[in-house]
Amino acid sequence: MSVNQQAHTGPPYGQPQPGYQGYQQPAYGGQPLPGVPQSQYGAYNGPMPGYQQPVPPQGYFPSLGFPSKGSPVSLNSDTSSLAPNFIGSLRAPPTSGAPPPASGASLPSGHLAYSQFGHGDVQNGIPASAAPIQRSPASQPFLPGSAPTPVSQTSTFQQYGHPPASVQQLSNHMAGMTIGSTTASAPPPAGLGYGPPTSVPPVSGSFSATGSGLYTPYTASQGPPPTSVSQGLPLAQPPFPGQPISTQRLPTQVPGFAPPPSSTGIGLSSYPPTTGAPRPPTMPGPPLPGQILAGPPASQPNHVSSPPPPSTMSGPHPGPPMSGLPGPPPPTHPPQPGYQMQQNGSFGQVRGPQPNYGGAYPGTPNYGSQPGPPPPPKRLDPDSIPSPQLNELPPQQKPRHRIDPDAIPSPIQVIEDDRSNRGSEPFVTGVRGQVPPLVTTNFLVKDQGNASPRYIRCTSYNIPCTSDMAKQSQVPLAAVIKPLATLPPEESLPYLVDHGESGPVRCNRCKAYMCPFMQFIEGGRRFQCCFCSCVTEVPPHYFQHLDHTGKRVDFYDRPELSLGSYEFLATVDYCKNNKFPSPPAFIFMIDVSYNAMKSGLVRLICEELKSLLDYLPREGNMEESAIRVGFVTYNKVLHFYNVKSSLAQPQMMVVSDVADMFVPLLDGFLVNVNESRTVIASLLDQIPEMFADTRETETVFAPVIQAGLEALKAAECAGKLFIFHTSLPIAEAPGKLKNRDDKKLVNTDKEKTLFQPQTSFYNNLAKDCVAQGCCVDLFLFPNQYLDVATLGVVTYQTGGSIYKYAYFQLETDQDRFLNDLRRDVQKEVGFDAVMRVRTSTGIRATDFFGAFYMSNTTDVEMAGLDCDKTITVEFKHDDKLSEDSGALLQCALLYTSCAGQRRLRIHNLSLNCCTQLADLYRNCETDTLINYLAKYAYRGVLSSPVKTVRDALINQCAQILACYRKNCASPSSAGQLILPECMKLLPVYLNCVLKSDVLQPGPEVTTDDRAYIRQLVTSMDVAETNVFFYPRLLPLTKADVDSDSLPAAIRNSEERLSKGDIYLLENGLNIFVWVGVNVQQGLIQNLFGVSSFSQISNALSTLPVLENPFSKKVRSIIDMLQVQRSRYMKLIIVKQEDKLEMLFKHFLVEDKSLSGGASYVDFLCHMHKEIRQLLS
């Protein structure tokens, strides 16, 4: 899509901008005006019209020189590019082809109004007041009467510096700022902010009215036209210091020029046309009621250096619905003559109702004079669009331009489109190189020879044939592999194949396992390896005849010949020391120091374990789990417990020599739960009593892991340690740590030391644990710094999980901890695992990311691997690939099941190869790309300054997009930002990664938090990184209490919130429920059981169980979200204008962040600048 942008001279993106620290600006005194009703968003009830509509010819994109299925989104940013996109006779904004309904008239039911004025009733701003609108004579088809109408919304207009005195001066300013090579034409009318064409002096009859059916619609089948948002406006940046706002004044949207659809059917506007509701009439005086006078809204919300007065801050002001605004005429009339398709694939098309918004996002109002009567329609030379006479406009009428947030690619829109296009059909894996549906889409998978995307997702499903091409594009070739992923109940688990004592059939040379891509030859007596081309004899017991197509006749009877994923039973040759493994053991190791006892934690753990031990993981058909359990408690010394079934009472043995750890008993330490049930129950009752009066505050840590490791060694089995730990281990012992937390290192070259372990002791310990198959899961309960970067090393390298509950309090954190513990103990896990990824000739696996240990360059070793962990693998070329044969991956995981069975799980995937860059860009998956880039960056902070890591990320993405622009997009002005269709969300998601706590921490983020997040993200799957970096925001008040579905999500920006609504935001770790100050009392009563906003308690960790439909619906939504995530999310109630709101706003990732992170709009401008520098 193409967004037009102005070159600016201000500071680089990412630095707080001077000039809008607070919300008030001197020009307006910041006084809120009384009497403004609160805004609402309407729910989405209609289809998203970006896709199925009548279309231009198959595969044709006006702005691309070649037919293609996914075409670019191009954000055009060149002052002059506005005009040439209009061909054909144009005229002043008429009344959209049909006379507008009389004021207050409603649309005929059944018609969705698609015009630039909201849809039906404008629900994006304050609810319409009762007064009907008087329509002024022909001069303003849709303008509300001349009395100022109350408008609530983020205003972007303030004057910084004096307005230019004359038209000439303004044009000079603009000409000097043109980014493209063309000279600036006179700016389009200065009266437009981005509302409808109402208050624009229609001097230049050159704007088509948006409602006028001038859309050339298109369908998804042939791929929508590229978005080129050629606006005659720069990609709006917030005004930078030293640049008077008036110089930047360019209309953001030509009236009636709806942003052209993106090549995805997301117009520059991925939401409703920027021209939401009519703009208020002349207002030279004070600001309109309810209006926030701030810098650009996109960057404003999180920018609160000086807290604004409550009234201005009290929430988003989406935009001015006008009282009694008539709905626009239904778009049933045929296209009007004279509105042809514009060049460049920019259609002046009307965006229909977008999901989740009742009305268009109206954008900012224009405080300006009423236009004069429209001139007669006439053809115009596109380069001579006359400017309005500036002397006719009062000063408030010359607002600074900025990009309409609705006019840039929207994650919500892309997710909705993918759901509607791909959620209904099963994804059949038989075809090579198919791009799967997005992780946010619910779909069924039918395995027909390639592994399900639940097991493997790739950054691209069509990879370059040569390394030169790969280097040129800079698109990383990577696969995110989740070998033990949980499947939905409707999909069958991988079949277990037992080949008896001979074991699985493999290639003689490269040792690849039999798979659907192996080629049988010589009547089935030999097979040619698809990875290395070596020919291998088929073992006699495996021989089978071929049919007339060369397939074996038992093809469909053997999972390894017909499916992408399956398991082999491993023979003794695949086992350590050539003997079959014993079933694994779980050892629970509980910190009983003063902190743990005082908080009630120890009692809680002991109570929970009594029942939880009945739910240890077991093989499908087994009566009881084969896993044995043991118990240790510790503070400065370790206490081991003998819980042998023959004892009447458990026995405790203390090891105080922590420098030389040993296990004081063998028999009776690891036991079967059922046999020793009474002894274990007795022990769990006694532990809280035994240490109730402890005064010991110091703890050890490394000796605890050593003790568990020694116990597993003695029992000759693999297993998992569950360690519950509260404080920095400062007691005299191996692995003793000191407090090295130092905030002063942030943003210095030494910052990387904060992420590195402070001693190599734990790395060596981790290596020993991996060798034994001892996996460590760590539950941390810190009240202060405890050095997660060091304590987490063993967990991380053994494939374990870390859970952290800072300032643990029984009443608020108990549910979360117990749910996490239950899931952690019960989930499927493989022990003593080794994974290797084989590839066909031409590429090889070169780099690995995740929670594991590597002792050589090919084998990923994990003491434990559970169903939530992913390993990300990067591939590089070592030879040429061919388009005919494609590329193959085979991931083989050798592991011990929870019953002690040694197994091999195999996943195969075939990819296409291409000689054209366009094919690469058409088959990428942005979510997987972001997953890889985040992991790459999060590893980078261990060795490089954070700034270097951030710059490298920005540079790589700029190169990816510049290569596309240079080699795949059709020629267009340099002022256009053109994004590939399947990468159009790369900038918004990348900005979220750059603003994350690891790469750009706010002052309140602790060093431990950053180390914790860094480790979590490194083994997240694609669905988890997707919601972690771009959280899901749901308007709860729009939920349909009678259906099972979730309300449609909205974009992560403060200006999308309405004071009268309740929203839920989830990111995989937290769930926020944000309550606006003007929420109806009845809703508050129904959800919280209190009678007013002020009585809602922030301390709630669960919603009260109330018997009413709204309460049930909200609780069911929260339960549904909790089930989808691998960790139990913490519920946080946020009241608008409350101190917790700052934390909530941190997750509104499209806005500017307090820590200096750019807003989405600003970052898009920055990326555009970077791309242009690369191209020039």
mmCIF file of C-alpha atoms in Angstrom, residues 870-1173:
data_model
loop_
_atom_site.group_PDB
_atom_site.id
_atom_site.type_symbol
_atom_site.label_atom_id
_atom_site.label_comp_id
_atom_site.label_asym_id
_atom_site.label_seq_id
_atom_site.Cartn_x
_atom_site.Cartn_y
_atom_site.Cartn_z
ATOM 1 C CA THR A 870 9.787 -25.079 20.114
ATOM 2 C CA ILE A 871 13.182 -25.243 18.489
ATOM 3 C CA THR A 872 13.811 -22.701 15.754
ATOM 4 C CA VAL A 873 16.215 -23.771 13.027
ATOM 5 C CA GLU A 874 17.824 -21.519 10.440
ATOM 6 C CA PHE A 875 18.958 -22.866 7.070
ATOM 7 C CA LYS A 876 21.632 -21.614 4.715
ATOM 8 C CA HIS A 877 22.503 -22.616 1.160
ATOM 9 C CA ASP A 878 25.532 -24.775 0.557
ATOM 10 C CA ASP A 879 24.685 -25.477 -3.085
ATOM 11 C CA LYS A 880 22.080 -24.685 -5.733
ATOM 12 C CA LEU A 881 18.530 -25.974 -5.428
ATOM 13 C CA SER A 882 16.293 -26.877 -8.337
ATOM 14 C CA GLU A 883 12.728 -25.711 -8.903
ATOM 15 C CA ASP A 884 11.746 -29.233 -9.970
ATOM 16 C CA SER A 885 12.839 -31.156 -6.915
ATOM 17 C CA GLY A 886 12.202 -28.467 -4.281
ATOM 18 C CA ALA A 887 13.731 -28.730 -0.810
ATOM 19 C CA LEU A 888 13.021 -31.226 1.964
ATOM 20 C CA LEU A 889 13.343 -31.102 5.743
ATOM 21 C CA GLN A 890 13.202 -34.053 8.088
ATOM 22 C CA CYS A 891 13.151 -33.465 11.818
ATOM 23 C CA ALA A 892 13.904 -36.598 13.840
ATOM 24 C CA LEU A 893 13.440 -36.573 17.613
ATOM 25 C CA LEU A 894 14.709 -39.456 19.720
ATOM 26 C CA TYR A 895 13.204 -39.443 23.229
ATOM 27 C CA THR A 896 12.020 -41.531 26.167
ATOM 28 C CA SER A 897 8.265 -41.428 26.754
ATOM 29 C CA CYS A 898 6.821 -40.991 30.243
ATOM 30 C CA ALA A 899 6.409 -44.771 30.411
ATOM 31 C CA GLY A 900 10.096 -45.306 29.706
ATOM 32 C CA GLN A 901 9.665 -46.312 26.051
ATOM 33 C CA ARG A 902 12.383 -45.125 23.626
ATOM 34 C CA ARG A 903 10.824 -43.608 20.519
ATOM 35 C CA LEU A 904 11.649 -41.686 17.347
ATOM 36 C CA ARG A 905 9.235 -39.005 16.206
ATOM 37 C CA ILE A 906 9.658 -37.975 12.574
ATOM 38 C CA HIS A 907 8.283 -34.838 10.867
ATOM 39 C CA ASN A 908 8.776 -34.272 7.123
ATOM 40 C CA LEU A 909 8.131 -31.131 5.114
ATOM 41 C CA SER A 910 8.628 -30.360 1.419
ATOM 42 C CA LEU A 911 9.114 -26.792 0.205
ATOM 43 C CA ASN A 912 9.112 -25.209 -3.224
ATOM 44 C CA CYS A 913 12.177 -23.495 -4.688
ATOM 45 C CA CYS A 914 12.105 -20.439 -6.903
ATOM 46 C CA THR A 915 14.303 -18.493 -9.296
ATOM 47 C CA GLN A 916 12.088 -15.389 -9.097
ATOM 48 C CA LEU A 917 12.134 -13.165 -6.012
ATOM 49 C CA ALA A 918 8.428 -12.482 -6.494
ATOM 50 C CA ASP A 919 7.680 -16.146 -5.725
ATOM 51 C CA LEU A 920 9.656 -15.942 -2.507
ATOM 52 C CA TYR A 921 7.771 -12.835 -1.359
ATOM 53 C CA ARG A 922 4.450 -14.388 -2.287
ATOM 54 C CA ASN A 923 4.940 -17.376 0.006
ATOM 55 C CA CYS A 924 6.285 -15.924 3.224
ATOM 56 C CA GLU A 925 4.669 -16.131 6.620
ATOM 57 C CA THR A 926 5.103 -12.934 8.626
ATOM 58 C CA ASP A 927 4.174 -14.449 12.011
ATOM 59 C CA THR A 928 6.919 -17.059 11.686
ATOM 60 C CA LEU A 929 9.367 -14.445 10.430
ATOM 61 C CA ILE A 930 8.712 -12.315 13.525
ATOM 62 C CA ASN A 931 9.098 -15.370 15.768
ATOM 63 C CA TYR A 932 12.534 -15.974 14.240
ATOM 64 C CA LEU A 933 13.598 -12.299 14.298
ATOM 65 C CA ALA A 934 12.585 -11.913 17.966
ATOM 66 C CA LYS A 935 14.597 -14.990 18.946
ATOM 67 C CA TYR A 936 17.550 -13.839 16.889
ATOM 68 C CA ALA A 937 17.466 -10.420 18.551
ATOM 69 C CA TYR A 938 16.938 -11.837 22.037
ATOM 70 C CA ARG A 939 20.009 -13.984 21.609
ATOM 71 C CA GLY A 940 21.902 -11.004 20.220
ATOM 72 C CA VAL A 941 21.575 -9.040 23.475
ATOM 73 C CA LEU A 942 23.869 -11.575 25.138
ATOM 74 C CA SER A 943 26.795 -10.419 23.049
ATOM 75 C CA SER A 944 25.988 -6.959 21.626
ATOM 76 C CA PRO A 945 24.688 -3.645 22.932
ATOM 77 C CA VAL A 946 20.892 -3.486 22.725
ATOM 78 C CA LYS A 947 21.034 -0.507 20.356
ATOM 79 C CA THR A 948 23.157 -2.507 17.903
ATOM 80 C CA VAL A 949 20.629 -5.337 18.013
ATOM 81 C CA ARG A 950 17.706 -2.971 17.383
ATOM 82 C CA ASP A 951 19.464 -1.265 14.486
ATOM 83 C CA ALA A 952 20.340 -4.609 12.929
ATOM 84 C CA LEU A 953 16.674 -5.681 13.074
ATOM 85 C CA ILE A 954 15.468 -2.471 11.459
ATOM 86 C CA ASN A 955 18.152 -2.706 8.806
ATOM 87 C CA GLN A 956 17.372 -6.308 7.938
ATOM 88 C CA CYS A 957 13.656 -5.603 7.564
ATOM 89 C CA ALA A 958 14.358 -2.483 5.506
ATOM 90 C CA GLN A 959 16.532 -4.624 3.214
ATOM 91 C CA ILE A 960 13.808 -7.261 2.869
ATOM 92 C CA LEU A 961 11.270 -4.601 1.876
ATOM 93 C CA ALA A 962 13.690 -2.617 -0.297
ATOM 94 C CA CYS A 963 14.588 -5.756 -2.244
ATOM 95 C CA TYR A 964 10.900 -6.364 -2.886
ATOM 96 C CA ARG A 965 10.393 -2.772 -3.957
ATOM 97 C CA LYS A 966 13.357 -2.857 -6.289
ATOM 98 C CA ASN A 967 12.828 -6.266 -7.879
ATOM 99 C CA CYS A 968 9.167 -7.168 -7.632
ATOM 100 C CA ALA A 969 7.018 -4.040 -7.527
ATOM 101 C CA SER A 970 6.212 -2.183 -10.705
ATOM 102 C CA PRO A 971 7.955 1.164 -11.058
ATOM 103 C CA SER A 972 6.338 3.908 -9.031
ATOM 104 C CA SER A 973 7.331 7.133 -7.391
ATOM 105 C CA ALA A 974 9.979 6.940 -4.710
ATOM 106 C CA GLY A 975 7.455 8.493 -2.366
ATOM 107 C CA GLN A 976 5.491 5.282 -2.212
ATOM 108 C CA LEU A 977 6.050 2.725 0.491
ATOM 109 C CA ILE A 978 5.216 -0.578 -1.141
ATOM 110 C CA LEU A 979 4.864 -3.676 1.007
ATOM 111 C CA PRO A 980 4.495 -7.256 -0.231
ATOM 112 C CA GLU A 981 1.023 -8.593 0.371
ATOM 113 C CA CYS A 982 2.035 -11.286 2.836
ATOM 114 C CA MET A 983 4.528 -9.025 4.626
ATOM 115 C CA LYS A 984 2.439 -5.955 5.028
ATOM 116 C CA LEU A 985 2.280 -6.515 8.791
ATOM 117 C CA LEU A 986 6.060 -6.798 9.072
ATOM 118 C CA PRO A 987 6.499 -3.143 10.134
ATOM 119 C CA VAL A 988 3.804 -3.171 12.825
ATOM 120 C CA TYR A 989 4.972 -6.478 14.307
ATOM 121 C CA LEU A 990 8.643 -5.574 14.074
ATOM 122 C CA ASN A 991 7.939 -2.337 15.918
ATOM 123 C CA CYS A 992 6.320 -4.408 18.697
ATOM 124 C CA VAL A 993 9.485 -6.508 19.001
ATOM 125 C CA LEU A 994 11.650 -3.368 19.092
ATOM 126 C CA LYS A 995 9.472 -1.855 21.835
ATOM 127 C CA SER A 996 9.435 -5.019 23.931
ATOM 128 C CA ASP A 997 10.868 -4.969 27.442
ATOM 129 C CA VAL A 998 13.992 -6.839 26.430
ATOM 130 C CA LEU A 999 15.007 -4.388 23.702
ATOM 131 C CA GLN A 1000 13.566 -1.148 25.058
ATOM 132 C CA PRO A 1001 12.715 -1.354 28.733
ATOM 133 C CA GLY A 1002 10.772 1.310 30.580
ATOM 134 C CA PRO A 1003 12.132 2.451 33.936
ATOM 135 C CA GLU A 1004 9.741 0.156 35.821
ATOM 136 C CA VAL A 1005 10.936 -3.051 34.109
ATOM 137 C CA THR A 1006 13.315 -5.001 36.343
ATOM 138 C CA THR A 1007 16.464 -6.753 35.171
ATOM 139 C CA ASP A 1008 14.906 -10.063 36.258
ATOM 140 C CA ASP A 1009 11.790 -9.387 34.201
ATOM 141 C CA ARG A 1010 13.904 -8.827 31.116
ATOM 142 C CA ALA A 1011 15.937 -11.995 31.625
ATOM 143 C CA TYR A 1012 12.714 -13.940 32.267
ATOM 144 C CA ILE A 1013 10.981 -12.655 29.121
ATOM 145 C CA ARG A 1014 14.121 -13.280 27.083
ATOM 146 C CA GLN A 1015 14.137 -16.940 28.103
ATOM 147 C CA LEU A 1016 10.390 -17.370 27.652
ATOM 148 C CA VAL A 1017 10.304 -15.969 24.133
ATOM 149 C CA THR A 1018 13.233 -18.092 23.029
ATOM 150 C CA SER A 1019 11.147 -21.265 23.171
ATOM 151 C CA MET A 1020 7.725 -19.832 22.272
ATOM 152 C CA ASP A 1021 5.809 -21.088 19.277
ATOM 153 C CA VAL A 1022 4.418 -18.840 16.560
ATOM 154 C CA ALA A 1023 0.944 -18.473 18.093
ATOM 155 C CA GLU A 1024 2.481 -17.402 21.407
ATOM 156 C CA THR A 1025 4.837 -14.796 19.938
ATOM 157 C CA ASN A 1026 1.973 -13.480 17.827
ATOM 158 C CA VAL A 1027 -0.205 -12.604 20.826
ATOM 159 C CA PHE A 1028 2.769 -11.706 23.027
ATOM 160 C CA PHE A 1029 4.034 -8.980 20.711
ATOM 161 C CA TYR A 1030 0.644 -7.823 19.384
ATOM 162 C CA PRO A 1031 -1.840 -8.498 22.201
ATOM 163 C CA ARG A 1032 -5.481 -9.320 21.552
ATOM 164 C CA LEU A 1033 -7.900 -6.523 22.525
ATOM 165 C CA LEU A 1034 -11.593 -7.445 22.798
ATOM 166 C CA PRO A 1035 -14.518 -5.099 23.516
ATOM 167 C CA LEU A 1036 -16.398 -7.104 26.172
ATOM 168 C CA THR A 1037 -19.425 -4.829 26.065
ATOM 169 C CA LYS A 1038 -19.864 -5.854 22.409
ATOM 170 C CA ALA A 1039 -19.919 -9.581 23.229
ATOM 171 C CA ASP A 1040 -23.047 -11.442 22.232
ATOM 172 C CA VAL A 1041 -24.159 -13.131 25.454
ATOM 173 C CA ASP A 1042 -26.183 -15.716 23.533
ATOM 174 C CA SER A 1043 -23.395 -17.036 21.291
ATOM 175 C CA ASP A 1044 -20.195 -18.938 22.006
ATOM 176 C CA SER A 1045 -18.082 -16.678 19.861
ATOM 177 C CA LEU A 1046 -15.645 -14.000 20.983
ATOM 178 C CA PRO A 1047 -16.392 -10.367 20.191
ATOM 179 C CA ALA A 1048 -14.389 -9.143 17.191
ATOM 180 C CA ALA A 1049 -10.963 -7.838 18.238
ATOM 181 C CA ILE A 1050 -9.942 -4.211 17.781
ATOM 182 C CA ARG A 1051 -6.582 -2.577 17.180
ATOM 183 C CA ASN A 1052 -4.142 -1.925 20.018
ATOM 184 C CA SER A 1053 -4.395 1.794 20.357
ATOM 185 C CA GLU A 1054 -5.805 4.090 22.985
ATOM 186 C CA GLU A 1055 -7.855 5.945 20.430
ATOM 187 C CA ARG A 1056 -9.862 2.760 19.848
ATOM 188 C CA LEU A 1057 -11.094 2.680 23.446
ATOM 189 C CA SER A 1058 -14.326 4.281 24.512
ATOM 190 C CA LYS A 1059 -14.960 5.517 28.068
ATOM 191 C CA GLY A 1060 -18.331 3.818 28.100
ATOM 192 C CA ASP A 1061 -17.006 0.314 27.426
ATOM 193 C CA ILE A 1062 -15.113 -2.526 29.097
ATOM 194 C CA TYR A 1063 -12.231 -4.161 27.216
ATOM 195 C CA LEU A 1064 -10.132 -7.269 27.685
ATOM 196 C CA LEU A 1065 -6.478 -7.380 26.596
ATOM 197 C CA GLU A 1066 -4.473 -10.627 26.666
ATOM 198 C CA ASN A 1067 -0.857 -11.277 25.728
ATOM 199 C CA GLY A 1068 -0.315 -14.859 26.861
ATOM 200 C CA LEU A 1069 1.018 -13.827 30.301
ATOM 201 C CA ASN A 1070 -1.601 -11.350 31.537
ATOM 202 C CA ILE A 1071 -5.249 -10.584 31.010
ATOM 203 C CA PHE A 1072 -6.247 -6.984 31.634
ATOM 204 C CA VAL A 1073 -9.857 -5.963 32.056
ATOM 205 C CA TRP A 1074 -10.013 -2.194 31.401
ATOM 206 C CA VAL A 1075 -13.098 -0.394 32.659
ATOM 207 C CA GLY A 1076 -13.940 3.037 31.235
ATOM 208 C CA VAL A 1077 -15.054 5.778 33.639
ATOM 209 C CA ASN A 1078 -18.442 6.096 31.983
ATOM 210 C CA VAL A 1079 -19.444 2.436 31.897
ATOM 211 C CA GLN A 1080 -23.112 2.023 32.729
ATOM 212 C CA GLN A 1081 -23.777 1.196 36.332
ATOM 213 C CA GLY A 1082 -25.791 -1.878 35.360
ATOM 214 C CA LEU A 1083 -22.783 -3.422 33.581
ATOM 215 C CA ILE A 1084 -20.543 -2.744 36.588
ATOM 216 C CA GLN A 1085 -23.112 -4.370 38.867
ATOM 217 C CA ASN A 1086 -23.412 -7.379 36.550
ATOM 218 C CA LEU A 1087 -19.677 -7.942 36.184
ATOM 219 C CA PHE A 1088 -18.178 -6.895 39.529
ATOM 220 C CA GLY A 1089 -21.144 -7.086 41.893
ATOM 221 C CA VAL A 1090 -20.619 -3.507 43.130
ATOM 222 C CA SER A 1091 -22.819 -0.524 42.489
ATOM 223 C CA SER A 1092 -20.366 2.061 41.140
ATOM 224 C CA PHE A 1093 -17.090 2.530 39.258
ATOM 225 C CA SER A 1094 -15.303 3.765 42.374
ATOM 226 C CA GLN A 1095 -16.115 0.562 44.279
ATOM 227 C CA ILE A 1096 -14.443 -1.769 41.774
ATOM 228 C CA SER A 1097 -11.420 -3.315 43.476
ATOM 229 C CA ASN A 1098 -8.075 -3.501 41.681
ATOM 230 C CA ALA A 1099 -7.103 -6.380 43.932
ATOM 231 C CA LEU A 1100 -9.442 -8.888 42.274
ATOM 232 C CA SER A 1101 -7.552 -11.821 40.805
ATOM 233 C CA THR A 1102 -10.713 -13.490 39.526
ATOM 234 C CA LEU A 1103 -14.085 -12.071 38.559
ATOM 235 C CA PRO A 1104 -16.887 -12.765 41.039
ATOM 236 C CA VAL A 1105 -19.239 -15.570 40.008
ATOM 237 C CA LEU A 1106 -22.542 -13.786 39.418
ATOM 238 C CA GLU A 1107 -25.698 -15.276 37.982
ATOM 239 C CA ASN A 1108 -26.363 -13.026 34.997
ATOM 240 C CA PRO A 1109 -25.700 -13.443 31.263
ATOM 241 C CA PHE A 1110 -22.987 -10.749 31.027
ATOM 242 C CA SER A 1111 -20.958 -12.137 33.941
ATOM 243 C CA LYS A 1112 -21.238 -15.680 32.576
ATOM 244 C CA LYS A 1113 -20.210 -14.563 29.100
ATOM 245 C CA VAL A 1114 -17.144 -12.619 30.269
ATOM 246 C CA ARG A 1115 -16.013 -15.458 32.534
ATOM 247 C CA SER A 1116 -16.459 -17.966 29.728
ATOM 248 C CA ILE A 1117 -14.367 -15.749 27.407
ATOM 249 C CA ILE A 1118 -11.599 -15.610 30.027
ATOM 250 C CA ASP A 1119 -11.758 -19.382 30.537
ATOM 251 C CA MET A 1120 -11.605 -19.915 26.771
ATOM 252 C CA LEU A 1121 -8.490 -17.721 26.514
ATOM 253 C CA GLN A 1122 -6.819 -19.421 29.489
ATOM 254 C CA VAL A 1123 -7.234 -22.828 27.855
ATOM 255 C CA GLN A 1124 -5.547 -21.616 24.657
ATOM 256 C CA ARG A 1125 -2.366 -20.472 26.421
ATOM 257 C CA SER A 1126 0.430 -22.574 27.843
ATOM 258 C CA ARG A 1127 0.536 -20.532 31.059
ATOM 259 C CA TYR A 1128 -2.262 -19.366 33.289
ATOM 260 C CA MET A 1129 -2.600 -15.654 32.678
ATOM 261 C CA LYS A 1130 -2.763 -13.240 35.589
ATOM 262 C CA LEU A 1131 -6.002 -11.255 35.685
ATOM 263 C CA ILE A 1132 -5.502 -7.528 36.326
ATOM 264 C CA ILE A 1133 -8.437 -5.134 36.683
ATOM 265 C CA VAL A 1134 -7.588 -1.662 35.363
ATOM 266 C CA LYS A 1135 -9.843 1.300 35.990
ATOM 267 C CA GLN A 1136 -9.470 4.192 33.608
ATOM 268 C CA GLU A 1137 -7.313 6.989 35.068
ATOM 269 C CA ASP A 1138 -6.033 4.626 37.731
ATOM 270 C CA LYS A 1139 -2.327 4.155 38.440
ATOM 271 C CA LEU A 1140 -2.406 0.699 36.848
ATOM 272 C CA GLU A 1141 -3.492 2.254 33.583
ATOM 273 C CA MET A 1142 0.131 3.040 32.726
ATOM 274 C CA LEU A 1143 0.889 -0.681 32.782
ATOM 275 C CA PHE A 1144 -2.111 -1.389 30.578
ATOM 276 C CA LYS A 1145 -1.116 1.301 28.076
ATOM 277 C CA HIS A 1146 2.280 -0.338 27.734
ATOM 278 C CA PHE A 1147 0.452 -3.096 25.813
ATOM 279 C CA LEU A 1148 -1.345 -0.734 23.429
ATOM 280 C CA VAL A 1149 1.463 -1.374 20.995
ATOM 281 C CA GLU A 1150 0.306 0.821 18.110
ATOM 282 C CA ASP A 1151 0.837 3.889 20.297
ATOM 283 C CA LYS A 1152 4.052 5.573 21.282
ATOM 284 C CA SER A 1153 5.547 3.936 24.383
ATOM 285 C CA LEU A 1154 6.737 5.694 27.504
ATOM 286 C CA SER A 1155 10.144 4.127 27.090
ATOM 287 C CA GLY A 1156 10.592 5.965 23.793
ATOM 288 C CA GLY A 1157 9.235 3.330 21.393
ATOM 289 C CA ALA A 1158 7.699 4.750 18.238
ATOM 290 C CA SER A 1159 4.027 4.584 17.398
ATOM 291 C CA TYR A 1160 3.114 2.354 14.465
ATOM 292 C CA VAL A 1161 2.550 5.352 12.197
ATOM 293 C CA ASP A 1162 5.900 6.907 13.107
ATOM 294 C CA PHE A 1163 7.706 3.614 12.671
ATOM 295 C CA LEU A 1164 6.168 3.107 9.250
ATOM 296 C CA CYS A 1165 7.550 6.501 8.261
ATOM 297 C CA HIS A 1166 10.913 5.548 9.674
ATOM 298 C CA MET A 1167 10.952 2.244 7.762
ATOM 299 C CA HIS A 1168 10.004 4.113 4.614
ATOM 300 C CA LYS A 1169 12.942 6.444 5.094
ATOM 301 C CA GLU A 1170 15.303 3.497 5.657
ATOM 302 C CA ILE A 1171 14.035 1.746 2.536
ATOM 303 C CA ARG A 1172 14.479 4.870 0.437
ATOM 304 C CA GLN A 1173 18.011 5.303 1.680
#
